Amino acid sequence: MTNQEKKAWLLQYRRLDDRIDRLEKEKARWIARATKMSAPSDGMPRGSSVSDTVGQAVAKIADLQAEINREIDRLVDLRREIEDAIYTVDDPVLQELLERRYIDGDKWEEIAVRMHYSWRNILRKHGKALSAVKIP
């Protein structure tokens, strides 16, 4: 497996985590819509359009929550898989670099500052770490 393929495999975790965040935002929008919907307050009987609309919103919210739960389960499994791969690297400094990049989602500059290396040195170490990591 090439370093590019390894990088793509490791990036799966961040992508899935971002997808869950997007689903959570969509669920929040549906909750906001559902709470804004209300029946007319003049006491006159009307059709059930508001009730149907609220019901549809509640169904959408429930569907989104089920999807979020499935994705979270996938995320937990994927994280475990990626951490196992990261720990195939013998050097703890390279392990930390891979964790910060692919689990925490840190930017190169942040990693360099936190690990007390230059940006250029971090990129070199990253290449070395990718070469050393064993992907299942």
PDB file of C-alpha atoms in Angstrom:
ATOM      1  CA  MET A   1       0.000   0.000   0.000  1.00  0.00           C
ATOM      2  CA  THR A   2       1.388   3.411  -0.950  1.00  0.00           C
ATOM      3  CA  ASN A   3       1.660   6.303   1.493  1.00  0.00           C
ATOM      4  CA  GLN A   4      -1.148   8.065  -0.400  1.00  0.00           C
ATOM      5  CA  GLU A   5      -3.407   5.040   0.068  1.00  0.00           C
ATOM      6  CA  LYS A   6      -2.468   4.850   3.740  1.00  0.00           C
ATOM      7  CA  LYS A   7      -3.246   8.532   4.154  1.00  0.00           C
ATOM      8  CA  ALA A   8      -6.656   8.078   2.500  1.00  0.00           C
ATOM      9  CA  TRP A   9      -7.400   5.117   4.752  1.00  0.00           C
ATOM     10  CA  LEU A  10      -6.408   7.053   7.885  1.00  0.00           C
ATOM     11  CA  LEU A  11      -8.524  10.055   6.831  1.00  0.00           C
ATOM     12  CA  GLN A  12     -11.695   7.950   6.916  1.00  0.00           C
ATOM     13  CA  TYR A  13     -12.120   8.670  10.625  1.00  0.00           C
ATOM     14  CA  ARG A  14     -12.152  12.457  10.233  1.00  0.00           C
ATOM     15  CA  ARG A  15     -14.516  12.244   7.262  1.00  0.00           C
ATOM     16  CA  LEU A  16     -16.962  10.059   9.162  1.00  0.00           C
ATOM     17  CA  ASP A  17     -16.743  12.333  12.203  1.00  0.00           C
ATOM     18  CA  ASP A  18     -17.491  15.340   9.976  1.00  0.00           C
ATOM     19  CA  ARG A  19     -20.478  13.468   8.474  1.00  0.00           C
ATOM     20  CA  ILE A  20     -21.883  12.866  11.960  1.00  0.00           C
ATOM     21  CA  ASP A  21     -21.503  16.583  12.730  1.00  0.00           C
ATOM     22  CA  ARG A  22     -23.430  17.442   9.543  1.00  0.00           C
ATOM     23  CA  LEU A  23     -26.193  14.983  10.458  1.00  0.00           C
ATOM     24  CA  GLU A  24     -26.415  16.514  13.946  1.00  0.00           C
ATOM     25  CA  LYS A  25     -26.795  19.987  12.417  1.00  0.00           C
ATOM     26  CA  GLU A  26     -29.497  18.738  10.069  1.00  0.00           C
ATOM     27  CA  LYS A  27     -31.320  17.144  13.011  1.00  0.00           C
ATOM     28  CA  ALA A  28     -31.118  20.453  14.907  1.00  0.00           C
ATOM     29  CA  ARG A  29     -32.659  22.253  11.903  1.00  0.00           C
ATOM     30  CA  TRP A  30     -35.525  19.754  11.835  1.00  0.00           C
ATOM     31  CA  ILE A  31     -36.066  20.163  15.576  1.00  0.00           C
ATOM     32  CA  ALA A  32     -36.185  23.941  15.115  1.00  0.00           C
ATOM     33  CA  ARG A  33     -38.725  23.546  12.293  1.00  0.00           C
ATOM     34  CA  ALA A  34     -40.877  21.198  14.355  1.00  0.00           C
ATOM     35  CA  THR A  35     -40.935  23.553  17.329  1.00  0.00           C
ATOM     36  CA  LYS A  36     -41.931  26.506  15.113  1.00  0.00           C
ATOM     37  CA  MET A  37     -44.944  24.669  13.734  1.00  0.00           C
ATOM     38  CA  SER A  38     -48.137  25.179  15.675  1.00  0.00           C
ATOM     39  CA  ALA A  39     -51.837  24.922  15.195  1.00  0.00           C
ATOM     40  CA  PRO A  40     -53.914  28.086  14.717  1.00  0.00           C
ATOM     41  CA  SER A  41     -54.892  29.536  18.086  1.00  0.00           C
ATOM     42  CA  ASP A  42     -58.331  30.891  17.141  1.00  0.00           C
ATOM     43  CA  GLY A  43     -60.050  27.712  18.332  1.00  0.00           C
ATOM     44  CA  MET A  44     -61.619  26.979  14.971  1.00  0.00           C
ATOM     45  CA  PRO A  45     -61.338  23.399  13.723  1.00  0.00           C
ATOM     46  CA  ARG A  46     -59.058  23.034  10.742  1.00  0.00           C
ATOM     47  CA  GLY A  47     -57.596  20.242   8.686  1.00  0.00           C
ATOM     48  CA  SER A  48     -54.746  18.215  10.069  1.00  0.00           C
ATOM     49  CA  SER A  49     -52.042  19.801   7.917  1.00  0.00           C
ATOM     50  CA  VAL A  50     -50.050  21.224  10.857  1.00  0.00           C
ATOM     51  CA  SER A  51     -50.318  17.958  12.749  1.00  0.00           C
ATOM     52  CA  ASP A  52     -49.216  16.030   9.645  1.00  0.00           C
ATOM     53  CA  THR A  53     -46.323  18.415   9.103  1.00  0.00           C
ATOM     54  CA  VAL A  54     -45.184  18.094  12.728  1.00  0.00           C
ATOM     55  CA  GLY A  55     -45.514  14.324  12.440  1.00  0.00           C
ATOM     56  CA  GLN A  56     -43.372  14.334   9.320  1.00  0.00           C
ATOM     57  CA  ALA A  57     -40.760  16.469  11.060  1.00  0.00           C
ATOM     58  CA  VAL A  58     -40.730  14.138  14.069  1.00  0.00           C
ATOM     59  CA  ALA A  59     -40.337  11.138  11.754  1.00  0.00           C
ATOM     60  CA  LYS A  60     -37.438  12.863   9.983  1.00  0.00           C
ATOM     61  CA  ILE A  61     -35.798  13.630  13.329  1.00  0.00           C
ATOM     62  CA  ALA A  62     -36.150   9.997  14.410  1.00  0.00           C
ATOM     63  CA  ASP A  63     -34.679   8.792  11.088  1.00  0.00           C
ATOM     64  CA  LEU A  64     -31.745  11.170  11.438  1.00  0.00           C
ATOM     65  CA  GLN A  65     -31.108  10.055  15.020  1.00  0.00           C
ATOM     66  CA  ALA A  66     -31.106   6.402  13.936  1.00  0.00           C
ATOM     67  CA  GLU A  67     -28.642   7.238  11.153  1.00  0.00           C
ATOM     68  CA  ILE A  68     -26.461   9.195  13.584  1.00  0.00           C
ATOM     69  CA  ASN A  69     -26.420   6.250  15.975  1.00  0.00           C
ATOM     70  CA  ARG A  70     -25.386   3.860  13.178  1.00  0.00           C
ATOM     71  CA  GLU A  71     -22.624   6.229  12.074  1.00  0.00           C
ATOM     72  CA  ILE A  72     -21.372   6.633  15.644  1.00  0.00           C
ATOM     73  CA  ASP A  73     -21.127   2.844  15.933  1.00  0.00           C
ATOM     74  CA  ARG A  74     -19.123   2.794  12.697  1.00  0.00           C
ATOM     75  CA  LEU A  75     -16.949   5.652  13.987  1.00  0.00           C
ATOM     76  CA  VAL A  76     -16.105   3.796  17.206  1.00  0.00           C
ATOM     77  CA  ASP A  77     -15.136   0.670  15.265  1.00  0.00           C
ATOM     78  CA  LEU A  78     -13.123   2.671  12.745  1.00  0.00           C
ATOM     79  CA  ARG A  79     -11.289   4.562  15.478  1.00  0.00           C
ATOM     80  CA  ARG A  80     -10.273   1.296  17.107  1.00  0.00           C
ATOM     81  CA  GLU A  81      -9.028  -0.011  13.754  1.00  0.00           C
ATOM     82  CA  ILE A  82      -7.057   3.167  13.024  1.00  0.00           C
ATOM     83  CA  GLU A  83      -5.559   3.278  16.517  1.00  0.00           C
ATOM     84  CA  ASP A  84      -4.463  -0.352  16.118  1.00  0.00           C
ATOM     85  CA  ALA A  85      -2.765   0.583  12.847  1.00  0.00           C
ATOM     86  CA  ILE A  86      -1.108   3.626  14.423  1.00  0.00           C
ATOM     87  CA  TYR A  87       0.284   1.471  17.227  1.00  0.00           C
ATOM     88  CA  THR A  88       2.061  -0.732  14.677  1.00  0.00           C
ATOM     89  CA  VAL A  89       4.556   2.146  14.432  1.00  0.00           C
ATOM     90  CA  ASP A  90       7.363   1.563  16.959  1.00  0.00           C
ATOM     91  CA  ASP A  91       8.289   5.219  17.511  1.00  0.00           C
ATOM     92  CA  PRO A  92       6.029   6.965  20.088  1.00  0.00           C
ATOM     93  CA  VAL A  93       6.734  10.368  18.502  1.00  0.00           C
ATOM     94  CA  LEU A  94       5.449   9.129  15.149  1.00  0.00           C
ATOM     95  CA  GLN A  95       2.453   7.537  16.867  1.00  0.00           C
ATOM     96  CA  GLU A  96       1.591  10.856  18.497  1.00  0.00           C
ATOM     97  CA  LEU A  97       1.944  12.661  15.187  1.00  0.00           C
ATOM     98  CA  LEU A  98      -0.440  10.202  13.480  1.00  0.00           C
ATOM     99  CA  GLU A  99      -2.943  10.426  16.345  1.00  0.00           C
ATOM    100  CA  ARG A 100      -2.922  14.213  16.315  1.00  0.00           C
ATOM    101  CA  ARG A 101      -3.401  14.335  12.561  1.00  0.00           C
ATOM    102  CA  TYR A 102      -5.821  11.489  11.886  1.00  0.00           C
ATOM    103  CA  ILE A 103      -7.722  11.097  15.159  1.00  0.00           C
ATOM    104  CA  ASP A 104      -7.706  14.635  16.582  1.00  0.00           C
ATOM    105  CA  GLY A 105      -7.763  16.320  13.164  1.00  0.00           C
ATOM    106  CA  ASP A 106      -5.051  18.830  14.088  1.00  0.00           C
ATOM    107  CA  LYS A 107      -3.503  20.986  11.384  1.00  0.00           C
ATOM    108  CA  TRP A 108       0.205  20.633  10.602  1.00  0.00           C
ATOM    109  CA  GLU A 109       1.032  23.943  12.285  1.00  0.00           C
ATOM    110  CA  GLU A 110      -0.767  22.920  15.486  1.00  0.00           C
ATOM    111  CA  ILE A 111       1.031  19.589  15.536  1.00  0.00           C
ATOM    112  CA  ALA A 112       4.391  21.276  15.039  1.00  0.00           C
ATOM    113  CA  VAL A 113       3.795  23.703  17.916  1.00  0.00           C
ATOM    114  CA  ARG A 114       2.445  21.059  20.308  1.00  0.00           C
ATOM    115  CA  MET A 115       5.234  18.620  19.555  1.00  0.00           C
ATOM    116  CA  HIS A 116       7.968  21.291  19.519  1.00  0.00           C
ATOM    117  CA  TYR A 117       9.181  20.620  15.986  1.00  0.00           C
ATOM    118  CA  SER A 118       9.371  22.801  12.918  1.00  0.00           C
ATOM    119  CA  TRP A 119       6.586  22.500  10.381  1.00  0.00           C
ATOM    120  CA  ARG A 120       9.029  21.063   7.842  1.00  0.00           C
ATOM    121  CA  ASN A 121      10.319  18.496  10.338  1.00  0.00           C
ATOM    122  CA  ILE A 122       6.757  17.404  11.135  1.00  0.00           C
ATOM    123  CA  LEU A 123       6.095  16.813   7.431  1.00  0.00           C
ATOM    124  CA  ARG A 124       9.262  14.706   7.177  1.00  0.00           C
ATOM    125  CA  LYS A 125       8.267  12.725  10.242  1.00  0.00           C
ATOM    126  CA  HIS A 126       4.799  12.264   8.772  1.00  0.00           C
ATOM    127  CA  GLY A 127       6.253  10.643   5.668  1.00  0.00           C
ATOM    128  CA  LYS A 128       8.332   8.362   7.869  1.00  0.00           C
ATOM    129  CA  ALA A 129       5.278   7.517   9.974  1.00  0.00           C
ATOM    130  CA  LEU A 130       3.195   6.680   6.920  1.00  0.00           C
ATOM    131  CA  SER A 131       5.927   4.390   5.644  1.00  0.00           C
ATOM    132  CA  ALA A 132       6.079   2.627   9.019  1.00  0.00           C
ATOM    133  CA  VAL A 133       2.329   2.207   9.650  1.00  0.00           C
ATOM    134  CA  LYS A 134       0.826  -1.173   8.797  1.00  0.00           C
ATOM    135  CA  ILE A 135      -2.730  -0.916   7.495  1.00  0.00           C
ATOM    136  CA  PRO A 136      -4.868  -4.064   7.772  1.00  0.00           C
TER     137      PRO A 136
END
